[in-house]
Every structure is written in C-alpha cells, then in structure tokens.
C-alpha cells in the first residue's frame, strides 16, 4: 500500500476492514475503529476461480478512496462474511465426499436424506455405535471401514462420519476419523463436532454438507490471506458464522457449515448498525439469493433447531433467515405458456460477460441471425469461473465430464456449439452443479439494463439477449415493443417474488398461494370487486447491490415503510466488521433411578454416584468448554452465562431423584481489534 503521495494517517488511528464475498460482487468496507464510522467502501467482481483476486481488488479500491495513506500496521482486523457456503448448498455444489455411517440401520440411512440429496455419493454403513446410555453396542468394525476406504479414496476429496448416539459417546467417531486420516490423509468431519443433538440422521446430513464445503471455505480463507499478504496486512482474520458471531479463520476452516447463512447474518448485524432500528424485516438481495430475517427489540430471531437452506434442515445454530433462489443473476426461463420463471439457479449475466469479453457481442448477433436452429440455447454461453485455474483437475468426474471440461476455457463459447448431444448437455449441467464451469444467460440484471434501471455492464448485449428470449417465447421476430414488454414482465415477476417473500416473513406462515397475497404482490391491489392491501407492521430494511432497482416498486405494491440505509449496498461487509465472538456448549447429566448419574458432552462421558458432584462437574465443564472455544475463536476475555433446566422423577426428594439436567453455557466476547468499535 506504499508508493502514493497521500499524507500518512495519524499513528493513533486503527481501522477494521469488513469483506463480503458474494456470488457476483466482493464488497469491502473500511471502518475507523475509534470514530465508529464508515470511511470508505468498494465493490469488485467476485473471481470464483481465485477469490484472492477479487478480495485484493475490493480492499485496494476501498483504501484508495481514503484521503490519507493507511499503514498496514494500523489495520487491526479483517473480517469476512460469505455466501459461498449458502450458495453451494442452494445450488447443489460441493466437493466429492465419502460418507461413513456407524451403527445405522436401513431406516436411519433413509432418514438421513443423503442418498436423495446426492444420488451418486459413496457411502459405507459399518457396525458399531452406542446406545442412549453411552455404552458401546459392539466394537467398531475397522476391517469393514478399511475395505470401504479402499473403494472410496480415489473418488473423494473429504469424508464425513456419523455414529448412533455419538453425542452420548463419540469414541467410535473419533476412532473412525483416526483410521481415515491415517489411510487417506484427507479431511474428516465428525457429526458431534457440529451438533450435540440426538437426531443421528440429521447430524449425518449436516456432517456431509460440512465435508462438501471444507475445500471451498479453506479456499476462501487462503484467498483472503493471500490478498492480505499482497497488501502487507498482518492482523487477525475473522469469519462471520451463521448466528452472526465471529470466529478466527483457523477455527472455521474445519467447520465451514457454521458459515451457512454467514452473509445474511452479517447483513442483519450491518443493517442494524447502519439503520439504527431495533425492529425490522431484513431483505438482503444479492446476485444469487434473497435472504430475509427479523430483528425484534434489538435481538435477531435465532433458529435453535438448525438452519434450513436449499430445502435441507441442518443442525447448525443460525439466525432464522429464509433464503430463496432470487437475485440479480437468477436464470430467466421463458415457458411455452407465456409465463416466466426467475431462479433459483444462478447464471452469469450476459451483459457482464460481454463487458469482459466483447467477442460475445458478435456471437449474440450470430444467434439473432440464426432463425433455423439453436432455439432455447441461443443467447447462452459457457466458460470457466473468473480467474479459475484451467489446468486444475477435479475428482469424481466421469470420462464425458472430464472430456467436456477440457474444451471449456476462460473465453465464452456458445452453448449450442458445445451441447450438441444429450450426453454433452448432461455433462455441462453436471459441471455447472459442481461449480467447475459457469453458464451465462439472461438474468434480471440484463433486463434492468434494457429498461434503463442499470448501466453497470453492456446494455447492447443485454438487449440482444432479451430479444432472443422474446423471440423464443413469442415465436415471432422481436420488435422493440415486444422486447421491452418481455423485459418489463421479468422485472415485474422479480418484484412480485420479492414482495411475496417479505410478506411471508411478516406472516410467519406459508401464504404463498393465497389469493389475497397474490393480488397485493402482483400490484393489482384488488380481488374481484374488493380492494386489497397487506403490509408489514414494522419497517423493511433493504440491503444488497440490486435492491434499489426493484424495491421502490415493492414498497408501492405493499405500501410498507421501506428503509435504504446509507451504505446499504455493502451492509454485509459492515456487519462482518462489527460482530462479536460467541459460542454455546450443552452438557447433560442423566439419572437412571438406581443412583447412577452420567455426564454426557462432546468432550467426554463420565459416571457418578453423587448427583451434586455430577452437576458441579457438568457446570464447570460447560463453562470451561464455552470459554476455551471463544478464546480459540479470537476473543481473549469472554463472559460466560450458565442456564440449567432439570427434570425429576415422580415423588423425588432432592437431587437424588434427578432424571435429567441440561446445562447450557454461552460465552460472548469481542475480538481485541473490534473492542474500540463497540465503545
């Protein structure tokens, strides 16, 4: 950051940098710690092939806007929120993972939903596991596990392990991990590292999702660290978790599922910080998703039973956020009945691709001239993710997929020239799901260029792509009037879906198919001979890059109070820099009526004959585990709060009749560097 003629910043001033890596843009916000104010923001294109490029560009652009030179040593913390994990789950992306289930019967395996979610995933079910008391049912079948590893290893990048009643005794999960690491050297996720709940099938699914995400989040952490090194920044790197709290990057690297909903969690924190409101509906629209959440009386609603993303209920504690596949880069599909669908799949906007690769303009003209063939493939292109390593190999590809990947480069190619057979189409779809390539086609961002609501990229390319979609839908040559009408229809449908999501959040129940709701969200405002209006009773705070394109119309249709806070386009990055470190631990004491009391935690299982000793040790253990976890995550002086709930046997006298005690310890602290921001 040296080499400019700017004056140096005062030596006493320190800065926090918040970064958000979204599906389309990477945002950066620079906050002066002591002054509690945002002093610079910037956006750069997210370079999925090498995230370091986009991260370094966003930070560099933000720092360049300052009137003075910022010495690297004055940057006290870099904190990152990310939609990578959320988007990967929503879009079905992830690394090849081998699944080990210990002690599961056929019904439990089916209940996991793993085979349904990932039909070709390698899975092994081996004997072992424990009962509800934490006693082993039988020894872990290591021979069967070794045989399974021999068949899986070459096909996968990571492993997940789940065992029955492992939250009561995790010995078999730990034994399995030791064996897997010894034989393969690949990362392993244990279900008990992610949840202390008894539901083994759901823990197993959560562990699989985590394992599939490890390379992605590790890649993000490496990318940010490389970007920091390029800029001579040496300070703690924090990552936002799904409950809005922060953790050191090193502690998140093996638990990336905890960053699911990191982006919306950070935006909720940032929206409160920017708006000054204590109660509101958050609507955060990005390129891939729209995330909606609630802040009531200054506290976010948290889903204790686990975050739901992409239709899958995880066991990760997270802010109660509803995530839908609706964003500026959602894929537009024109149906034969004249209707239009928006999302949930993300694609690269044609206008963006053309702005980076002008040759796309001539390809679009060729598509418009081709009135014989191509049809639904016109106006669609295939290329590698931005900054991707074209020589990078990937596990788990079929021969056809590997062959197709070799033909795809950083230069866009027309989809119709690559997808020339059914097998080629399947290979391209599979590579897209795995995140190894990107497809470009018409999006809401493109039609917004046609309507004059955006001017970021190539309006000429956006117009031609819209003409092609109009021709396909109408089966007629596109006139300017028809093209604009099609663009307006796409924009209006995006507004309708946005309004519907906001009302659903306000209702708290599913009313998507309700005629009154639809009358409001379509903008008709009437049903039969009756005027209809529905609006939230608290403000809607809109954040995210595209919101001003759509949300003024959302406000008109709903009649709600809408707030665009200053810096709303980088709320996630602001939230990343202003959060706290938090962690909760649950320890149980179970009595069996015979005078024995068992302490269960993810760290150990222990037996007592004295309930007072069992409770005392459980409280001390919960407090220590929570304290140590927060210290490890980057907050050296956390405060710990304990809560205890007890159940007793009928006619019990004193603690000797204890049936169950649940001790929850929650530790909260601030990173050293962020302490000034809270002042």
PDB file of N, CA and C in Angstrom, residues 304-360:
ATOM      1  N   UNK A 304     -32.900 -22.262  16.809  1.00  0.00           N
ATOM      2  CA  UNK A 304     -32.131 -23.180  17.644  1.00  0.00           C
ATOM      3  C   UNK A 304     -32.106 -24.590  17.065  1.00  0.00           C
ATOM      4  N   UNK A 305     -33.187 -24.987  16.365  1.00  0.00           N
ATOM      5  CA  UNK A 305     -33.241 -26.351  15.847  1.00  0.00           C
ATOM      6  C   UNK A 305     -32.416 -26.533  14.590  1.00  0.00           C
ATOM      7  N   UNK A 306     -31.851 -25.463  14.066  1.00  0.00           N
ATOM      8  CA  UNK A 306     -30.952 -25.590  12.921  1.00  0.00           C
ATOM      9  C   UNK A 306     -31.423 -24.813  11.715  1.00  0.00           C
ATOM     10  N   UNK A 307     -30.453 -24.306  10.959  1.00  0.00           N
ATOM     11  CA  UNK A 307     -30.757 -23.500   9.783  1.00  0.00           C
ATOM     12  C   UNK A 307     -31.269 -24.377   8.648  1.00  0.00           C
ATOM     13  N   UNK A 308     -32.231 -23.851   7.898  1.00  0.00           N
ATOM     14  CA  UNK A 308     -32.739 -24.541   6.717  1.00  0.00           C
ATOM     15  C   UNK A 308     -32.279 -23.787   5.484  1.00  0.00           C
ATOM     16  N   UNK A 309     -31.570 -24.488   4.608  1.00  0.00           N
ATOM     17  CA  UNK A 309     -31.036 -23.870   3.400  1.00  0.00           C
ATOM     18  C   UNK A 309     -31.234 -24.831   2.238  1.00  0.00           C
ATOM     19  N   UNK A 310     -31.746 -24.305   1.128  1.00  0.00           N
ATOM     20  CA  UNK A 310     -31.904 -25.135  -0.050  1.00  0.00           C
ATOM     21  C   UNK A 310     -32.804 -26.332   0.161  1.00  0.00           C
ATOM     22  N   UNK A 311     -33.755 -26.221   1.099  1.00  0.00           N
ATOM     23  CA  UNK A 311     -34.670 -27.319   1.369  1.00  0.00           C
ATOM     24  C   UNK A 311     -34.147 -28.335   2.361  1.00  0.00           C
ATOM     25  N   UNK A 312     -32.922 -28.144   2.889  1.00  0.00           N
ATOM     26  CA  UNK A 312     -32.323 -29.093   3.829  1.00  0.00           C
ATOM     27  C   UNK A 312     -32.231 -28.467   5.212  1.00  0.00           C
ATOM     28  N   UNK A 313     -32.735 -29.191   6.203  1.00  0.00           N
ATOM     29  CA  UNK A 313     -32.661 -28.721   7.584  1.00  0.00           C
ATOM     30  C   UNK A 313     -31.359 -29.205   8.212  1.00  0.00           C
ATOM     31  N   UNK A 314     -30.439 -28.285   8.467  1.00  0.00           N
ATOM     32  CA  UNK A 314     -29.172 -28.635   9.104  1.00  0.00           C
ATOM     33  C   UNK A 314     -29.343 -28.607  10.623  1.00  0.00           C
ATOM     34  N   UNK A 315     -28.277 -28.927  11.336  1.00  0.00           N
ATOM     35  CA  UNK A 315     -28.305 -28.839  12.796  1.00  0.00           C
ATOM     36  C   UNK A 315     -27.352 -27.755  13.277  1.00  0.00           C
ATOM     37  N   UNK A 316     -27.179 -26.735  12.471  1.00  0.00           N
ATOM     38  CA  UNK A 316     -26.284 -25.639  12.799  1.00  0.00           C
ATOM     39  C   UNK A 316     -27.097 -24.466  13.334  1.00  0.00           C
ATOM     40  N   UNK A 317     -26.714 -23.995  14.511  1.00  0.00           N
ATOM     41  CA  UNK A 317     -27.393 -22.845  15.115  1.00  0.00           C
ATOM     42  C   UNK A 317     -27.130 -21.609  14.258  1.00  0.00           C
ATOM     43  N   UNK A 318     -28.202 -20.986  13.831  1.00  0.00           N
ATOM     44  CA  UNK A 318     -28.038 -19.840  12.943  1.00  0.00           C
ATOM     45  C   UNK A 318     -29.209 -18.894  13.113  1.00  0.00           C
ATOM     46  N   UNK A 319     -28.992 -17.664  12.690  1.00  0.00           N
ATOM     47  CA  UNK A 319     -30.076 -16.691  12.658  1.00  0.00           C
ATOM     48  C   UNK A 319     -31.199 -17.250  11.779  1.00  0.00           C
ATOM     49  N   UNK A 320     -32.427 -17.046  12.202  1.00  0.00           N
ATOM     50  CA  UNK A 320     -33.582 -17.569  11.480  1.00  0.00           C
ATOM     51  C   UNK A 320     -33.774 -16.738  10.216  1.00  0.00           C
ATOM     52  N   UNK A 321     -33.164 -17.203   9.152  1.00  0.00           N
ATOM     53  CA  UNK A 321     -33.197 -16.491   7.886  1.00  0.00           C
ATOM     54  C   UNK A 321     -33.829 -17.383   6.835  1.00  0.00           C
ATOM     55  N   UNK A 322     -34.709 -16.805   6.067  1.00  0.00           N
ATOM     56  CA  UNK A 322     -35.300 -17.531   4.935  1.00  0.00           C
ATOM     57  C   UNK A 322     -34.514 -17.159   3.684  1.00  0.00           C
ATOM     58  N   UNK A 323     -33.955 -18.165   3.032  1.00  0.00           N
ATOM     59  CA  UNK A 323     -33.139 -17.945   1.845  1.00  0.00           C
ATOM     60  C   UNK A 323     -33.851 -18.508   0.629  1.00  0.00           C
ATOM     61  N   UNK A 324     -34.048 -17.679  -0.397  1.00  0.00           N
ATOM     62  CA  UNK A 324     -34.684 -18.147  -1.629  1.00  0.00           C
ATOM     63  C   UNK A 324     -33.758 -17.856  -2.804  1.00  0.00           C
ATOM     64  N   UNK A 325     -33.866 -18.681  -3.831  1.00  0.00           N
ATOM     65  CA  UNK A 325     -33.027 -18.506  -5.011  1.00  0.00           C
ATOM     66  C   UNK A 325     -33.549 -17.409  -5.909  1.00  0.00           C
ATOM     67  N   UNK A 326     -33.383 -16.171  -5.477  1.00  0.00           N
ATOM     68  CA  UNK A 326     -33.848 -14.999  -6.220  1.00  0.00           C
ATOM     69  C   UNK A 326     -32.825 -13.890  -6.073  1.00  0.00           C
ATOM     70  N   UNK A 327     -32.235 -13.482  -7.185  1.00  0.00           N
ATOM     71  CA  UNK A 327     -31.241 -12.414  -7.134  1.00  0.00           C
ATOM     72  C   UNK A 327     -31.086 -11.769  -8.495  1.00  0.00           C
ATOM     73  N   UNK A 328     -30.202 -10.818  -8.564  1.00  0.00           N
ATOM     74  CA  UNK A 328     -29.974 -10.122  -9.827  1.00  0.00           C
ATOM     75  C   UNK A 328     -29.450 -11.029 -10.919  1.00  0.00           C
ATOM     76  N   UNK A 329     -28.836 -12.162 -10.530  1.00  0.00           N
ATOM     77  CA  UNK A 329     -28.250 -13.077 -11.510  1.00  0.00           C
ATOM     78  C   UNK A 329     -29.048 -14.374 -11.638  1.00  0.00           C
ATOM     79  N   UNK A 330     -30.309 -14.371 -11.211  1.00  0.00           N
ATOM     80  CA  UNK A 330     -31.135 -15.567 -11.346  1.00  0.00           C
ATOM     81  C   UNK A 330     -31.400 -15.864 -12.822  1.00  0.00           C
ATOM     82  N   UNK A 331     -31.433 -17.149 -13.150  1.00  0.00           N
ATOM     83  CA  UNK A 331     -31.674 -17.552 -14.531  1.00  0.00           C
ATOM     84  C   UNK A 331     -33.130 -17.322 -14.909  1.00  0.00           C
ATOM     85  N   UNK A 332     -33.352 -16.724 -16.081  1.00  0.00           N
ATOM     86  CA  UNK A 332     -34.705 -16.477 -16.598  1.00  0.00           C
ATOM     87  C   UNK A 332     -35.071 -17.595 -17.567  1.00  0.00           C
ATOM     88  N   UNK A 333     -36.218 -18.191 -17.352  1.00  0.00           N
ATOM     89  CA  UNK A 333     -36.713 -19.227 -18.260  1.00  0.00           C
ATOM     90  C   UNK A 333     -38.080 -18.807 -18.789  1.00  0.00           C
ATOM     91  N   UNK A 334     -38.210 -18.754 -20.104  1.00  0.00           N
ATOM     92  CA  UNK A 334     -39.486 -18.424 -20.739  1.00  0.00           C
ATOM     93  C   UNK A 334     -40.202 -19.721 -21.068  1.00  0.00           C
ATOM     94  N   UNK A 335     -41.411 -19.900 -20.555  1.00  0.00           N
ATOM     95  CA  UNK A 335     -42.179 -21.117 -20.748  1.00  0.00           C
ATOM     96  C   UNK A 335     -43.101 -20.990 -21.953  1.00  0.00           C
ATOM     97  N   UNK A 336     -43.518 -22.151 -22.477  1.00  0.00           N
ATOM     98  CA  UNK A 336     -44.333 -22.160 -23.688  1.00  0.00           C
ATOM     99  C   UNK A 336     -45.693 -21.504 -23.484  1.00  0.00           C
ATOM    100  N   UNK A 337     -46.178 -21.488 -22.233  1.00  0.00           N
ATOM    101  CA  UNK A 337     -47.493 -20.886 -21.967  1.00  0.00           C
ATOM    102  C   UNK A 337     -47.415 -19.369 -21.790  1.00  0.00           C
ATOM    103  N   UNK A 338     -46.253 -18.801 -22.066  1.00  0.00           N
ATOM    104  CA  UNK A 338     -46.095 -17.357 -21.961  1.00  0.00           C
ATOM    105  C   UNK A 338     -45.629 -16.875 -20.611  1.00  0.00           C
ATOM    106  N   UNK A 339     -45.591 -17.777 -19.619  1.00  0.00           N
ATOM    107  CA  UNK A 339     -45.141 -17.389 -18.293  1.00  0.00           C
ATOM    108  C   UNK A 339     -43.614 -17.376 -18.219  1.00  0.00           C
ATOM    109  N   UNK A 340     -43.110 -16.761 -17.162  1.00  0.00           N
ATOM    110  CA  UNK A 340     -41.673 -16.613 -16.963  1.00  0.00           C
ATOM    111  C   UNK A 340     -41.331 -17.102 -15.565  1.00  0.00           C
ATOM    112  N   UNK A 341     -40.237 -17.847 -15.450  1.00  0.00           N
ATOM    113  CA  UNK A 341     -39.729 -18.208 -14.126  1.00  0.00           C
ATOM    114  C   UNK A 341     -38.414 -17.480 -13.892  1.00  0.00           C
ATOM    115  N   UNK A 342     -38.203 -17.083 -12.642  1.00  0.00           N
ATOM    116  CA  UNK A 342     -36.980 -16.387 -12.235  1.00  0.00           C
ATOM    117  C   UNK A 342     -36.310 -17.237 -11.162  1.00  0.00           C
ATOM    118  N   UNK A 343     -35.116 -17.782 -11.445  1.00  0.00           N
ATOM    119  CA  UNK A 343     -34.383 -18.594 -10.486  1.00  0.00           C
ATOM    120  C   UNK A 343     -34.911 -20.022 -10.445  1.00  0.00           C
ATOM    121  N   UNK A 344     -34.415 -20.835  -9.466  1.00  0.00           N
ATOM    122  CA  UNK A 344     -33.466 -20.464  -8.416  1.00  0.00           C
ATOM    123  C   UNK A 344     -31.992 -20.533  -8.830  1.00  0.00           C
ATOM    124  N   UNK A 345     -31.705 -21.114 -10.013  1.00  0.00           N
ATOM    125  CA  UNK A 345     -30.318 -21.272 -10.430  1.00  0.00           C
ATOM    126  C   UNK A 345     -29.686 -19.924 -10.763  1.00  0.00           C
ATOM    127  N   UNK A 346     -28.428 -19.750 -10.358  1.00  0.00           N
ATOM    128  CA  UNK A 346     -27.696 -18.547 -10.723  1.00  0.00           C
ATOM    129  C   UNK A 346     -26.913 -18.782 -12.003  1.00  0.00           C
ATOM    130  N   UNK A 347     -26.878 -17.776 -12.864  1.00  0.00           N
ATOM    131  CA  UNK A 347     -26.034 -17.783 -14.050  1.00  0.00           C
ATOM    132  C   UNK A 347     -25.319 -16.435 -14.124  1.00  0.00           C
ATOM    133  N   UNK A 348     -24.322 -16.352 -14.965  1.00  0.00           N
ATOM    134  CA  UNK A 348     -23.629 -15.076 -15.159  1.00  0.00           C
ATOM    135  C   UNK A 348     -24.433 -14.217 -16.134  1.00  0.00           C
ATOM    136  N   UNK A 349     -24.719 -12.974 -15.790  1.00  0.00           N
ATOM    137  CA  UNK A 349     -25.463 -12.115 -16.720  1.00  0.00           C
ATOM    138  C   UNK A 349     -24.737 -11.975 -18.053  1.00  0.00           C
ATOM    139  N   UNK A 350     -25.481 -12.007 -19.143  1.00  0.00           N
ATOM    140  CA  UNK A 350     -24.880 -11.856 -20.471  1.00  0.00           C
ATOM    141  C   UNK A 350     -24.211 -10.494 -20.594  1.00  0.00           C
ATOM    142  N   UNK A 351     -24.823  -9.467 -20.005  1.00  0.00           N
ATOM    143  CA  UNK A 351     -24.247  -8.118 -20.081  1.00  0.00           C
ATOM    144  C   UNK A 351     -22.889  -8.056 -19.388  1.00  0.00           C
ATOM    145  N   UNK A 352     -22.723  -8.803 -18.297  1.00  0.00           N
ATOM    146  CA  UNK A 352     -21.441  -8.845 -17.592  1.00  0.00           C
ATOM    147  C   UNK A 352     -20.393  -9.563 -18.427  1.00  0.00           C
ATOM    148  N   UNK A 353     -20.767 -10.719 -18.973  1.00  0.00           N
ATOM    149  CA  UNK A 353     -19.818 -11.492 -19.775  1.00  0.00           C
ATOM    150  C   UNK A 353     -19.367 -10.688 -20.994  1.00  0.00           C
ATOM    151  N   UNK A 354     -20.314  -9.999 -21.625  1.00  0.00           N
ATOM    152  CA  UNK A 354     -19.977  -9.216 -22.815  1.00  0.00           C
ATOM    153  C   UNK A 354     -19.087  -8.027 -22.480  1.00  0.00           C
ATOM    154  N   UNK A 355     -19.283  -7.451 -21.296  1.00  0.00           N
ATOM    155  CA  UNK A 355     -18.437  -6.331 -20.884  1.00  0.00           C
ATOM    156  C   UNK A 355     -16.993  -6.785 -20.690  1.00  0.00           C
ATOM    157  N   UNK A 356     -16.803  -8.022 -20.237  1.00  0.00           N
ATOM    158  CA  UNK A 356     -15.457  -8.557 -20.027  1.00  0.00           C
ATOM    159  C   UNK A 356     -14.884  -9.166 -21.299  1.00  0.00           C
ATOM    160  N   UNK A 357     -15.756  -9.716 -22.152  1.00  0.00           N
ATOM    161  CA  UNK A 357     -15.331 -10.380 -23.383  1.00  0.00           C
ATOM    162  C   UNK A 357     -16.170  -9.835 -24.541  1.00  0.00           C
ATOM    163  N   UNK A 358     -15.729  -8.762 -25.197  1.00  0.00           N
ATOM    164  CA  UNK A 358     -16.529  -8.113 -26.248  1.00  0.00           C
ATOM    165  C   UNK A 358     -16.892  -9.034 -27.409  1.00  0.00           C
ATOM    166  N   UNK A 359     -16.153 -10.142 -27.591  1.00  0.00           N
ATOM    167  CA  UNK A 359     -16.480 -11.066 -28.684  1.00  0.00           C
ATOM    168  C   UNK A 359     -17.871 -11.659 -28.525  1.00  0.00           C
ATOM    169  N   UNK A 360     -18.421 -11.610 -27.307  1.00  0.00           N
ATOM    170  CA  UNK A 360     -19.771 -12.124 -27.079  1.00  0.00           C
ATOM    171  C   UNK A 360     -20.796 -11.362 -27.918  1.00  0.00           C
TER     172      UNK A 360
END
